[in-house]
mmCIF file of C-alpha atoms in Angstrom:
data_model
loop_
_atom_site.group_PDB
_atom_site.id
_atom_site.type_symbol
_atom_site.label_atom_id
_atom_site.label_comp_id
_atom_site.label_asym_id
_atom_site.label_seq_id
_atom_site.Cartn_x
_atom_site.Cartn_y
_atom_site.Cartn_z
ATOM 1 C CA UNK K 1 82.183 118.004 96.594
ATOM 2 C CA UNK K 2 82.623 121.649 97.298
ATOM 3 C CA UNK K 3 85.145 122.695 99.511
ATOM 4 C CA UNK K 4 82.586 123.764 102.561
ATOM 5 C CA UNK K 5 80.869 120.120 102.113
ATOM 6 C CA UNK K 6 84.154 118.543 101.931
ATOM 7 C CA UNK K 7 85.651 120.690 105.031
ATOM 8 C CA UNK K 8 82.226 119.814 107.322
ATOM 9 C CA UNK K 9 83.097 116.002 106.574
ATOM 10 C CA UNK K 10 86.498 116.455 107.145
ATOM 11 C CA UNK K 11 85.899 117.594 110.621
ATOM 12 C CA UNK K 12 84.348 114.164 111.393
ATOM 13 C CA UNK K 13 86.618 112.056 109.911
ATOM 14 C CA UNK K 14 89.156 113.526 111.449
ATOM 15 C CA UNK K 15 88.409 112.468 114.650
ATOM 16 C CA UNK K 16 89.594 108.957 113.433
ATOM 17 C CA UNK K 17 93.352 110.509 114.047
ATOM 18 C CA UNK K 18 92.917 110.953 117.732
ATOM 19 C CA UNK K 19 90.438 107.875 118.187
ATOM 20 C CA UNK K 20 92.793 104.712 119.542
ATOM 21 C CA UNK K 21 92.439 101.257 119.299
ATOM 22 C CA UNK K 22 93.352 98.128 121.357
ATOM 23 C CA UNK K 23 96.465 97.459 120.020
ATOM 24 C CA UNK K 24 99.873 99.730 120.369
ATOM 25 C CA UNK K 25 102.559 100.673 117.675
ATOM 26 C CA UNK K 26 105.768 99.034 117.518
ATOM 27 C CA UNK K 27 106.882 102.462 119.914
ATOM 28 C CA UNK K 28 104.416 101.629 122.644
ATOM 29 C CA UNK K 29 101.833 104.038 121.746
ATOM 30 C CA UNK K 30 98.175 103.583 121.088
ATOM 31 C CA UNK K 31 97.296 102.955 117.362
ATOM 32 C CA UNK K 32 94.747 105.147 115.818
ATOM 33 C CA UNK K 33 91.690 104.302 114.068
ATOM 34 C CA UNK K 34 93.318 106.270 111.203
ATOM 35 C CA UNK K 35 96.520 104.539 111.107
ATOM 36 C CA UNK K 36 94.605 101.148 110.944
ATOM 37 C CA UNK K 37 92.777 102.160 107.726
ATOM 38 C CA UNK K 38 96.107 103.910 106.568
ATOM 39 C CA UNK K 39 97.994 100.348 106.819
ATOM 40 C CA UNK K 40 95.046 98.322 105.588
ATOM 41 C CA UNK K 41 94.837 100.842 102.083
ATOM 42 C CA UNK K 42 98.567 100.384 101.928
ATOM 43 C CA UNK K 43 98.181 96.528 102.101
ATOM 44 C CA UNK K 44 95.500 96.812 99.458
ATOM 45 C CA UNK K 45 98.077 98.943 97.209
ATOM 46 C CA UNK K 46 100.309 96.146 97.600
ATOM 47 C CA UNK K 47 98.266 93.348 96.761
ATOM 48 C CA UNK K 48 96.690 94.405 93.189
ATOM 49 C CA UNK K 49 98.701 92.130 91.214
ATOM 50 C CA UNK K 50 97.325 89.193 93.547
ATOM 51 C CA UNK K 51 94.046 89.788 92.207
ATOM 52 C CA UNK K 52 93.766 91.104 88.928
ATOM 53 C CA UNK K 53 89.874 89.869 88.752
ATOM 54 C CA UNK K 54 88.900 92.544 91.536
ATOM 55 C CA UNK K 55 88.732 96.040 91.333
ATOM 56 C CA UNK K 56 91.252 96.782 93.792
ATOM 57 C CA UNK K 57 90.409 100.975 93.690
ATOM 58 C CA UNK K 58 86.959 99.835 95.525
ATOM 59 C CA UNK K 59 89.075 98.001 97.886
ATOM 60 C CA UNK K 60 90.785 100.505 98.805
ATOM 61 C CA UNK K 61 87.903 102.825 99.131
ATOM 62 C CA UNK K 62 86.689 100.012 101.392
ATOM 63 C CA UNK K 63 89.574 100.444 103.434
ATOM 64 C CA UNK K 64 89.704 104.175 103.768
ATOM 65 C CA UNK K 65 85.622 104.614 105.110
ATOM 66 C CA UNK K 66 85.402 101.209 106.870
ATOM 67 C CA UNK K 67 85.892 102.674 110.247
ATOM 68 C CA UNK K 68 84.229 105.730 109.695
ATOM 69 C CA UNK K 69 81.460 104.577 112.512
ATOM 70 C CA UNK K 70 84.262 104.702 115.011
ATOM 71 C CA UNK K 71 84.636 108.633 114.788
ATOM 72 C CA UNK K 72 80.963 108.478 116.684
ATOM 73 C CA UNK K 73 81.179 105.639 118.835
ATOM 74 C CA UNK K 74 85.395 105.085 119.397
ATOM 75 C CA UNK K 75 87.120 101.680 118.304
ATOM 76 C CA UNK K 76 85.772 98.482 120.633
ATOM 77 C CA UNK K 77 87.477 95.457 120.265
ATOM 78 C CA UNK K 78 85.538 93.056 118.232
ATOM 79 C CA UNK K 79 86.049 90.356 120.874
ATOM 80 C CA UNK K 80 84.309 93.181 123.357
ATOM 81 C CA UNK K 81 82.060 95.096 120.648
ATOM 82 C CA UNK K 82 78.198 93.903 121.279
ATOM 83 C CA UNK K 83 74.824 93.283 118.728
ATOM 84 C CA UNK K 84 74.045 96.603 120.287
ATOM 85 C CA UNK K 85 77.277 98.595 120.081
ATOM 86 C CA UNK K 86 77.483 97.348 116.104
ATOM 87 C CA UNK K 87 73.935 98.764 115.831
ATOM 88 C CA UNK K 88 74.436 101.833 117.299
ATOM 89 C CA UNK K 89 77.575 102.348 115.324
ATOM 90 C CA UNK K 90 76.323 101.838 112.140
ATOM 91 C CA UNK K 91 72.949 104.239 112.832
ATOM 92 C CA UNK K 92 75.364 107.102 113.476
ATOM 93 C CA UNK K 93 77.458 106.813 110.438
ATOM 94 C CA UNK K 94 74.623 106.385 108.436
ATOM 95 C CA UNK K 95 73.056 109.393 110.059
ATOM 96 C CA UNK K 96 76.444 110.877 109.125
ATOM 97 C CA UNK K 97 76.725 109.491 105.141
ATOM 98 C CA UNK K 98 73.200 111.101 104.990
ATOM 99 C CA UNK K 99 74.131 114.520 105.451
ATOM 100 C CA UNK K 100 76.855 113.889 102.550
ATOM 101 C CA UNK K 101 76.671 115.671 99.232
ATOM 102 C CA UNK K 102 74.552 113.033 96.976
ATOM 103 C CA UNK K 103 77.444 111.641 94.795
ATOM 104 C CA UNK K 104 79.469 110.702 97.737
ATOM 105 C CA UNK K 105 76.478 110.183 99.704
ATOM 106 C CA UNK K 106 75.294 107.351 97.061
ATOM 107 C CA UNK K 107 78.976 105.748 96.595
ATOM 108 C CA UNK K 108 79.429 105.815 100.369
ATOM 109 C CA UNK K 109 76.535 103.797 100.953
ATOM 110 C CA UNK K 110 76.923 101.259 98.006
ATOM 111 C CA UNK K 111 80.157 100.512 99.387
ATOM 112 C CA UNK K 112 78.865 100.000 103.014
ATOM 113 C CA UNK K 113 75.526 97.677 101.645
ATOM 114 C CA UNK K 114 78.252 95.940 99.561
ATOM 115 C CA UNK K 115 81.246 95.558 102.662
ATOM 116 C CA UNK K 116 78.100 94.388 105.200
ATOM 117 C CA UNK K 117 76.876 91.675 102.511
ATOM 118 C CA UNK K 118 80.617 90.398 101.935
ATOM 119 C CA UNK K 119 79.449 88.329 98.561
ATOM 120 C CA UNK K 120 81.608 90.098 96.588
ATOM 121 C CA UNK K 121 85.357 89.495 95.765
ATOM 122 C CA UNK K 122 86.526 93.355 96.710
ATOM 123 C CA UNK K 123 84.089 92.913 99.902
ATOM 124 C CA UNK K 124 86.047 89.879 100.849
ATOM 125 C CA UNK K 125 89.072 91.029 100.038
ATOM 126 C CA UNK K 126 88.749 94.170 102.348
ATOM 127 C CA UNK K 127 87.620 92.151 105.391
ATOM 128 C CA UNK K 128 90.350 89.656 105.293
ATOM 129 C CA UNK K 129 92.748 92.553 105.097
ATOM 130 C CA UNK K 130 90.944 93.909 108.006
ATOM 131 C CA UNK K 131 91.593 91.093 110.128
ATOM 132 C CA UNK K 132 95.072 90.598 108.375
ATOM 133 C CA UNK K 133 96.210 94.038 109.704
ATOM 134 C CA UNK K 134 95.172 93.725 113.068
ATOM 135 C CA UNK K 135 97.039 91.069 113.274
ATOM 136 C CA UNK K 136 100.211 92.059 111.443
ATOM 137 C CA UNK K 137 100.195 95.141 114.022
ATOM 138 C CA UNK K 138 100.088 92.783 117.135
ATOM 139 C CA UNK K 139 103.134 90.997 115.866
ATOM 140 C CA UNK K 140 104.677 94.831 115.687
ATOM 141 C CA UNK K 141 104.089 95.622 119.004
ATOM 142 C CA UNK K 142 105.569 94.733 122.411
ATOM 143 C CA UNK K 143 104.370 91.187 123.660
ATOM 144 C CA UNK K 144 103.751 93.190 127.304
ATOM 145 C CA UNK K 145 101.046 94.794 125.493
ATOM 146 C CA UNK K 146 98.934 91.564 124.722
ATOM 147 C CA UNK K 147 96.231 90.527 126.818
ATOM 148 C CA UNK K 148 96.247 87.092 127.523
ATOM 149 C CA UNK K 149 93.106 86.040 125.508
ATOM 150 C CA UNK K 150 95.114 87.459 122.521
ATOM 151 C CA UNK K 151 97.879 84.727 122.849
ATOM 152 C CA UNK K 152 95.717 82.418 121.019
ATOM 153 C CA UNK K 153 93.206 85.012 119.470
ATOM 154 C CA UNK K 154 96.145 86.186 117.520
ATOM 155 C CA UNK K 155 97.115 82.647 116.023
ATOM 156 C CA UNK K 156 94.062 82.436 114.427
ATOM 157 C CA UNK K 157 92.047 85.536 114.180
ATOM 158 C CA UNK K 158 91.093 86.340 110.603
ATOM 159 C CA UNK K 159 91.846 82.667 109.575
ATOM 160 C CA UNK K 160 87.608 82.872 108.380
ATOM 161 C CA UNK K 161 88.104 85.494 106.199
ATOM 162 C CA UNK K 162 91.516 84.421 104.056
ATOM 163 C CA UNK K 163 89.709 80.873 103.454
ATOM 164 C CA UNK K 164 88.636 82.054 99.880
ATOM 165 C CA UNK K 165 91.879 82.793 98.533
ATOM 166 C CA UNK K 166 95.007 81.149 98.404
ATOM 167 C CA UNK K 167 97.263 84.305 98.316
ATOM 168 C CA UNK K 168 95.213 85.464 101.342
ATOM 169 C CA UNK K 169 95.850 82.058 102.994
ATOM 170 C CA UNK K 170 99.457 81.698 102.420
ATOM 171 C CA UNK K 171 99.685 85.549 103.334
ATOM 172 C CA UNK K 172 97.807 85.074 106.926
ATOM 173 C CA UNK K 173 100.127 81.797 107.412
ATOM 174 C CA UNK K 174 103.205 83.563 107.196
ATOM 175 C CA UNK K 175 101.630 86.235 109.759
ATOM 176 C CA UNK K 176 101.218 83.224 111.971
ATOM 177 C CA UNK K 177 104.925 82.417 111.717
ATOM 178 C CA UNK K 178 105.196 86.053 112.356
ATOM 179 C CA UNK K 179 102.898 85.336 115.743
ATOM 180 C CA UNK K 180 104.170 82.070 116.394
ATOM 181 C CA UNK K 181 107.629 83.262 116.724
ATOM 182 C CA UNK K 182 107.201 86.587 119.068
ATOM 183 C CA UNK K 183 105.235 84.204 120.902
ATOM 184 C CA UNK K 184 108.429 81.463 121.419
ATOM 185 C CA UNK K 185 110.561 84.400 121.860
ATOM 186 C CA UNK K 186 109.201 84.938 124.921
ATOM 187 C CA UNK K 187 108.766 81.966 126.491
#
């Protein structure tokens, strides 16, 4: 990609700094979108060994770009986010991945047909880290930041997406433990 290509995208994805999410740092701030993908490509790093079958660089390239929509739109809870919101989301980042140089262009867009179809391993593997994340943040954060819905959201959110995997599965029960005890620390 040359470097006035590569600066013109840059000034998109940037945005993903500044855009928040739902859920707050262990500091009481807002989260960013970029943080989010940050964390899950660090959890991805982390896990290689567990499967040695994937190709855990596409993961991680899943990781990185998955919320690349949310630079357009902002981040909407998936409990909130509608049919419509998803749709309008993913017309403006492929408007976006359009306007790419072709090489990034074409791997940009395999990886998206390939993370929307989830049938493959590193597909699966990204969205249960997804989920996984969201989750592990929640359990960093102050309990005073929870909505109530998320009380029992956050017991078994992602529990769907870990069900192929053992690793994954042990992983999102210890989370749970994680959730179950700020939970009873409260109370």
């Amino acid at each position: 990609m040359d470097a006035r290509a590569m600066l013109d995208a840059l000034t998109v994805a940037v945005r993903l700094k500044d855009t928040t999410r739902h859920c707050y740092t262990e500091k009481g701030r807002h989260e960013s979108v970029a943080e989010h993908c940050w964390m899950m490509t660090l959890m991805a790093f982390f896990m290689r060994d567990e499967f040695p079958e994937a190709d855990m660089d596409k993961v991680m390239r899943m990781c990185v770009i998955h919320d690349l929509g949310e630079a357009f739109t902002g981040d909407i809870p998936s409990f909130e986010k509608t049919a419509e919101q998803e749709r309008d989301e993913e017309a403006l980042l492929r408007q976006w991945v359009e306007s790419l140089p072709q090489p990034q262009r074409r791997e940009m867009t395999r990886l998206y047909d390939e993370m929307e179809r989830r049938e493959t391993l590193e597909a699966k593997i990204y969205k249960a880290i997804d989920g996984l994340e969201a989750v592990i943040q929640h359990n960093r954060s102050d309990l005073s930041t929870w909505i109530p819905r998320e009380y029992e959201l956050n017991k078994t959110y992602a529990d769907d997406k870990v069900a192929f995997s053992e690793y994954l599965k042990g992983l999102r029960e210890e989370i749970r433990r994680d959730t179950l005890g700020k939970i009873d620390r409260k109370e």
